[in-house]
mmCIF file of C-alpha atoms in Angstrom:
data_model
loop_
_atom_site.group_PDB
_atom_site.id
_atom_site.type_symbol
_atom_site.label_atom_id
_atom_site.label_comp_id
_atom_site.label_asym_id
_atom_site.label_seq_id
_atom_site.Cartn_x
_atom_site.Cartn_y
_atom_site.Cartn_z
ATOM 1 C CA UNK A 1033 110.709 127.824 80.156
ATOM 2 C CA UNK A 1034 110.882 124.213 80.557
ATOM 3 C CA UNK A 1035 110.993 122.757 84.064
ATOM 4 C CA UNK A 1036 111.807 119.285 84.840
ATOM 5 C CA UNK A 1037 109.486 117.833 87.185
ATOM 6 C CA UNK A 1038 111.047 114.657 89.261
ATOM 7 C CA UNK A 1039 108.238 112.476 89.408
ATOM 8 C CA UNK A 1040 106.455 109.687 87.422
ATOM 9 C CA UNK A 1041 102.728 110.507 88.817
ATOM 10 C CA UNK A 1042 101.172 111.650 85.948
ATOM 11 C CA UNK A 1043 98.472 113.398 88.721
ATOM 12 C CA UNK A 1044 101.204 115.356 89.589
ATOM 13 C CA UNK A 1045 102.118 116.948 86.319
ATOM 14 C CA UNK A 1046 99.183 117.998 85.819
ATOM 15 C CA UNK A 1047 98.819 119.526 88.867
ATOM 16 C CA UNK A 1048 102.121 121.331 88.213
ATOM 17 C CA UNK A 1049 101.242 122.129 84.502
ATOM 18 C CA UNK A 1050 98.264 123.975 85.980
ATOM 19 C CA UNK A 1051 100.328 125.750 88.427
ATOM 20 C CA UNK A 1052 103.311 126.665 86.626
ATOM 21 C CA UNK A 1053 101.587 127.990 82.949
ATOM 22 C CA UNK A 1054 102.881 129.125 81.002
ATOM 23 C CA UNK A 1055 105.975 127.011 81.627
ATOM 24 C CA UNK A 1056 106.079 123.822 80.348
ATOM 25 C CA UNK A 1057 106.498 120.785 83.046
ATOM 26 C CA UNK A 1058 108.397 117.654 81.595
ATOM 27 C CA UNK A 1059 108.629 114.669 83.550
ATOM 28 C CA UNK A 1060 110.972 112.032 83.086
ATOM 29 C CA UNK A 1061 109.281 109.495 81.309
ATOM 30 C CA UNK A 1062 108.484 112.260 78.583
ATOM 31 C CA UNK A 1063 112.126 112.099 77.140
ATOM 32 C CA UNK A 1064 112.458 108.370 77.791
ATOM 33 C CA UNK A 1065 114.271 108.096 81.025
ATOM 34 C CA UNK A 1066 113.752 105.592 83.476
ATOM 35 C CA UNK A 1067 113.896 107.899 86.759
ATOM 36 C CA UNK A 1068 113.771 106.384 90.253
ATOM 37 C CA UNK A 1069 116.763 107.694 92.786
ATOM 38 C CA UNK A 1070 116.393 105.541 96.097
ATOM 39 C CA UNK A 1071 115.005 107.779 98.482
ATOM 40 C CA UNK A 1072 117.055 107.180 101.876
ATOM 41 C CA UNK A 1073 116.156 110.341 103.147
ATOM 42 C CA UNK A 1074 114.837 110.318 107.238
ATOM 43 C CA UNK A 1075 112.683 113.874 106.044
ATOM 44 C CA UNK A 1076 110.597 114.857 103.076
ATOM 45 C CA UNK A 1077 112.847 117.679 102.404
ATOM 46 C CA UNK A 1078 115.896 115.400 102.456
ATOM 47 C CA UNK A 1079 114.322 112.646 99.786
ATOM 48 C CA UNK A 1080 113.273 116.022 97.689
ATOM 49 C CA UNK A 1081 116.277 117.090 97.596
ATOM 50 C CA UNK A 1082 118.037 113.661 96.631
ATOM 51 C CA UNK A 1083 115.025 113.399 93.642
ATOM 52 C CA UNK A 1084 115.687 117.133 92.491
ATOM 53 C CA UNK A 1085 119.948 117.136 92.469
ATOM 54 C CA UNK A 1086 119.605 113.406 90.688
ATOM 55 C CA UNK A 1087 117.337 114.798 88.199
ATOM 56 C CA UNK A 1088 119.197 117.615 87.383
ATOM 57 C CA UNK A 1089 122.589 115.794 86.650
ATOM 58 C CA UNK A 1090 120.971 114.341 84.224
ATOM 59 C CA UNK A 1091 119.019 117.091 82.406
ATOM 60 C CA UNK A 1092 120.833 120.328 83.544
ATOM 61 C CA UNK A 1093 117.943 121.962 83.466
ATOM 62 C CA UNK A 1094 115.571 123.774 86.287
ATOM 63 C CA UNK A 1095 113.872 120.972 88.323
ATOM 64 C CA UNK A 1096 111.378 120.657 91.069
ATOM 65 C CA UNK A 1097 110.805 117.671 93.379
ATOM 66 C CA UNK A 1098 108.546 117.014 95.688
ATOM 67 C CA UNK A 1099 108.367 114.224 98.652
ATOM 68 C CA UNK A 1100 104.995 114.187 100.591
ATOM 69 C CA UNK A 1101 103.137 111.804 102.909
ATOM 70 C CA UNK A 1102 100.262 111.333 105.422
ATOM 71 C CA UNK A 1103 101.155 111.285 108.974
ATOM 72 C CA UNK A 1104 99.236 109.753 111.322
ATOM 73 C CA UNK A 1105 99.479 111.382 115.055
ATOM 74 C CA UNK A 1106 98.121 107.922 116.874
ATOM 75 C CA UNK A 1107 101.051 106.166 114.506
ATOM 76 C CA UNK A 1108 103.764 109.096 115.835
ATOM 77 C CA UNK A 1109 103.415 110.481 112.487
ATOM 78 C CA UNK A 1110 103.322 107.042 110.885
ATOM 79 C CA UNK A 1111 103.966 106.624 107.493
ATOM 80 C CA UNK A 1112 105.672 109.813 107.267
ATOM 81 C CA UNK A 1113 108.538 109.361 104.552
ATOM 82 C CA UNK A 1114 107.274 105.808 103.974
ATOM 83 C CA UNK A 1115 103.897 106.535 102.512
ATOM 84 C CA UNK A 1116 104.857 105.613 99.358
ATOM 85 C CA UNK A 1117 106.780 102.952 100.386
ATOM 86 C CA UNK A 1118 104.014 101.375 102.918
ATOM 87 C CA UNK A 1119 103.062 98.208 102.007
ATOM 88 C CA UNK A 1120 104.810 98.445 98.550
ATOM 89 C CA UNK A 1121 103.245 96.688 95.553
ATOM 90 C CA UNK A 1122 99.535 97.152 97.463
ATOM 91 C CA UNK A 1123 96.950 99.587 96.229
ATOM 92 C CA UNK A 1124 95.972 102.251 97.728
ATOM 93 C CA UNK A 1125 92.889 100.933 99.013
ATOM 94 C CA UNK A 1126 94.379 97.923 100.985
ATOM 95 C CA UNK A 1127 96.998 100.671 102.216
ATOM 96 C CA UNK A 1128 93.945 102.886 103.367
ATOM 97 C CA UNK A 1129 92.125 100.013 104.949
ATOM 98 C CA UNK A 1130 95.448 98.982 106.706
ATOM 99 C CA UNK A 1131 96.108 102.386 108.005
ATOM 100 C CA UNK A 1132 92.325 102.668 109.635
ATOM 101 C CA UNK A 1133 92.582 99.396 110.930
ATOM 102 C CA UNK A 1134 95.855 100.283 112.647
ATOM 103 C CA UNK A 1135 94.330 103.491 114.041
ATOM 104 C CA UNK A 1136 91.392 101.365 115.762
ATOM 105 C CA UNK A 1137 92.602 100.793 118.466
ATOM 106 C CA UNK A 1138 93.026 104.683 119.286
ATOM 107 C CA UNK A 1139 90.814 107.501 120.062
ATOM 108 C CA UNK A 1140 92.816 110.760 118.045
ATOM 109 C CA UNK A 1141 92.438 110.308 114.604
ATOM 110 C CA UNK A 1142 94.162 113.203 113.999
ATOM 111 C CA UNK A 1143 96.569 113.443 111.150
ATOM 112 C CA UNK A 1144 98.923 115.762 108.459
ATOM 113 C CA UNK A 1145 99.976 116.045 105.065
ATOM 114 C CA UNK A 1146 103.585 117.597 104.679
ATOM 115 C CA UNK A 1147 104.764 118.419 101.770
ATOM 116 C CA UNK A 1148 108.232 119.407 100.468
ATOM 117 C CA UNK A 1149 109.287 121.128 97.328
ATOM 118 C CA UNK A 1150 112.606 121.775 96.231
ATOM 119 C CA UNK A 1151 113.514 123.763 92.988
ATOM 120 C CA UNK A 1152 117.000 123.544 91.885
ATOM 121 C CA UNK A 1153 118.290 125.130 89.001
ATOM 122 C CA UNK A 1154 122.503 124.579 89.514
ATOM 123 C CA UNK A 1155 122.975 126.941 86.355
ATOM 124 C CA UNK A 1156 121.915 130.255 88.353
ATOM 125 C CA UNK A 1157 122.955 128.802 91.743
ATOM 126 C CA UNK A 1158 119.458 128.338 93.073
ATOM 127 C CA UNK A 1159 118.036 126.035 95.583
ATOM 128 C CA UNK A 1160 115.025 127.137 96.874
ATOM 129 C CA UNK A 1161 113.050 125.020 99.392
ATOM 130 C CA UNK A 1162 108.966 125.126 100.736
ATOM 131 C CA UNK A 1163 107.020 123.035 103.052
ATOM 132 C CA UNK A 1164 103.689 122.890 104.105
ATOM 133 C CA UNK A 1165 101.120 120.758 106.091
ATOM 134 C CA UNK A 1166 97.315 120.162 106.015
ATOM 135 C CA UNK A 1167 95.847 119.177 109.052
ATOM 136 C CA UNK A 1168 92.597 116.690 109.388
ATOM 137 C CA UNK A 1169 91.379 113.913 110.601
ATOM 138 C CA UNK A 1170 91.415 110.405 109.624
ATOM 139 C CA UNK A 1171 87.931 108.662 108.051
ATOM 140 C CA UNK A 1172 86.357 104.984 108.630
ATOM 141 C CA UNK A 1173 84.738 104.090 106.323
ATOM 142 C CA UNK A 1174 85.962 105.230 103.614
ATOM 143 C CA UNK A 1175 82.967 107.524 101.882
ATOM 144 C CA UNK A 1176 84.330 107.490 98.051
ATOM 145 C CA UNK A 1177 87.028 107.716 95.683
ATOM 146 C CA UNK A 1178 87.615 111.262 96.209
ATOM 147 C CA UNK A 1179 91.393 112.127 95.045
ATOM 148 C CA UNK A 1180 94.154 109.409 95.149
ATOM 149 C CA UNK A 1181 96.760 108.115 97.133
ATOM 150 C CA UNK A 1182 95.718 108.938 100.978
ATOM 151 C CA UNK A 1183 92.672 111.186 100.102
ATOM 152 C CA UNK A 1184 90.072 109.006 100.548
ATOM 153 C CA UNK A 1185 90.682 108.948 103.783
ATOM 154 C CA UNK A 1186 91.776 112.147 105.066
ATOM 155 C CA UNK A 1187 89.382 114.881 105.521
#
């Protein structure tokens, strides 16, 4: 089965490839589309679910979206939905070294990952919906280019 994946992180579909063999993931890009809703969503689950019903009026096919982020406790859950949107245009590395150096000042370090994942598939009338969060703690300096995005700091 194919499965539309609503994303243009290449990390991702692979990720996804390796979770959902023998299915084949497509992304947009891999038919040519230029895919890139506006994500006005105040929760992950809300932007998911904007990325996953856009996607799917265009391809009518099964899709799952995702919308995840690093929030920081000290921050009150700071960047939250605006992780990818946090400094926009920077690379990750200013955007860690920003984040650290706005968590100086305080003592908890403490921080999340949530993640939200919607599969829709409007053909069989299903909307399905999953979240989950990793809990850790928030690195200075940064020790190495483990991962990408927010991983090299979070432990």
């Amino acid at each position: 089965m194919e499965i539309f994946l609503a994303t243009g992180n290449l990390h991702k579909k692979h990720e996804m490839q390796m979770l959902c063999e023998p299915n084949k993931i497509t992304i947009p890009a891999d038919i040519g589309l230029n895919f890139d809703p506006e994500e006005t969503g105040k929760t992950f689950f809300e932007n998911a679910l904007i990325k996953a019903e856009s996607l799917w009026e265009i391809v009518q096919k099964p899709v799952i979206a995702d919308d995840s982020g690093i929030c920081v406790h000290a921050l009150n859950d700071f960047p939250g939905v605006y992780s990818a949107r946090f400094m926009e245009g920077q690379s990750y590395d200013l955007k860690n070294k920003a984040l650290n150096e706005m968590l100086s000042k305080f003592d908890d370090k403490t921080a999340h990952y949530t993640c939200a994942i919607v599969l829709v598939n409007k053909e069989e009338n299903i909307e399905k919906y999953f979240e989950g969060k990793c809990y850790g703690t928030i690195i200075s300096p940064i020790e190495g280019p483990y991962g990408f995005v927010y991983d090299p700091i979070f432990v």
